[in-house]
Coordinates of C-alpha atoms in Angstrom, one line a residue:
M1472 CA 288.3 107.5 200.3
L1473 CA 289.6 104.4 198.5
L1474 CA 291.8 106.5 196.3
L1475 CA 293.3 108.3 199.2
E1476 CA 293.9 105.1 201.1
Y1477 CA 295.4 103.4 198.0
Y1478 CA 298.0 106.2 197.7
D1479 CA 298.5 106.3 201.5
I1480 CA 297.5 110.0 201.6
A1481 CA 294.3 109.9 203.6
K1482 CA 296.1 111.1 206.7
Y1483 CA 296.7 114.4 205.0
F1484 CA 293.0 115.2 204.6
S1485 CA 290.8 116.7 207.3
H1486 CA 287.5 116.5 205.5
I1487 CA 285.9 114.6 202.7
Y1488 CA 282.8 116.3 201.4
C1489 CA 280.5 114.6 198.9
N1490 CA 276.9 113.9 197.9
I1491 CA 275.7 117.5 198.6
E1492 CA 273.0 119.1 196.6
G1493 CA 273.9 122.3 194.6
N1494 CA 277.5 123.3 194.3
K1495 CA 279.2 121.2 196.9
F1496 CA 282.4 123.3 196.7
A1497 CA 280.6 126.6 197.4
N1498 CA 278.7 124.8 200.2
L1499 CA 281.9 123.4 201.7
V1500 CA 283.6 126.8 201.8
K1501 CA 280.5 128.3 203.4
D1502 CA 279.7 125.4 205.9
F1503 CA 283.2 125.1 207.2
G1504 CA 284.4 128.7 206.8
L1505 CA 287.3 127.6 204.7
E1506 CA 289.4 129.7 202.3
V1507 CA 288.7 128.5 198.8
G1508 CA 292.5 128.7 198.1
S1509 CA 293.1 125.9 200.7
L1510 CA 291.1 123.3 198.8
V1511 CA 292.5 120.5 196.8
V1512 CA 289.8 118.8 194.7
F1513 CA 289.8 115.3 193.3
E1514 CA 286.9 115.0 190.9
N1515 CA 285.9 112.6 188.2
E1516 CA 282.9 114.4 186.8
D1517 CA 283.3 117.3 184.3
K1518 CA 280.2 119.1 185.8
E1519 CA 281.7 119.0 189.2
V1520 CA 285.1 120.3 187.9
C1521 CA 283.1 123.3 186.5
N1522 CA 281.3 123.7 189.8
A1523 CA 284.7 123.8 191.6
L1524 CA 286.0 126.5 189.2
M1525 CA 282.8 128.5 189.7
A1526 CA 283.3 128.3 193.4
G1527 CA 286.7 129.8 193.0
V1528 CA 289.0 126.8 193.2
L1529 CA 292.0 127.4 191.1
Q1530 CA 292.5 125.1 188.1
D1531 CA 295.9 123.8 189.4
R1532 CA 294.2 122.7 192.6
I1533 CA 291.8 120.4 190.8
I1534 CA 292.9 116.9 190.0
K1535 CA 290.7 115.2 187.4
V1536 CA 290.4 111.6 188.2
E1537 CA 289.7 109.2 185.4
F1538 CA 288.8 105.6 185.8
N1539 CA 289.9 103.0 183.3
G1540 CA 288.0 99.8 183.0

């Protein structure tokens, strides 16, 4: 959420889904009845990027976040 607020884009997001067991992206699509093509993913963990891809999220809709510090 801090990242979205920092860039003043939080208002463009209807849901933030995190800390879910299993593949959170597959669960998100199922739980909310969303089209996987409508997702934009911000993720910092390689494992979760792979999970997003396995759930059907397109590579160009996944933004890999890297923290420096």
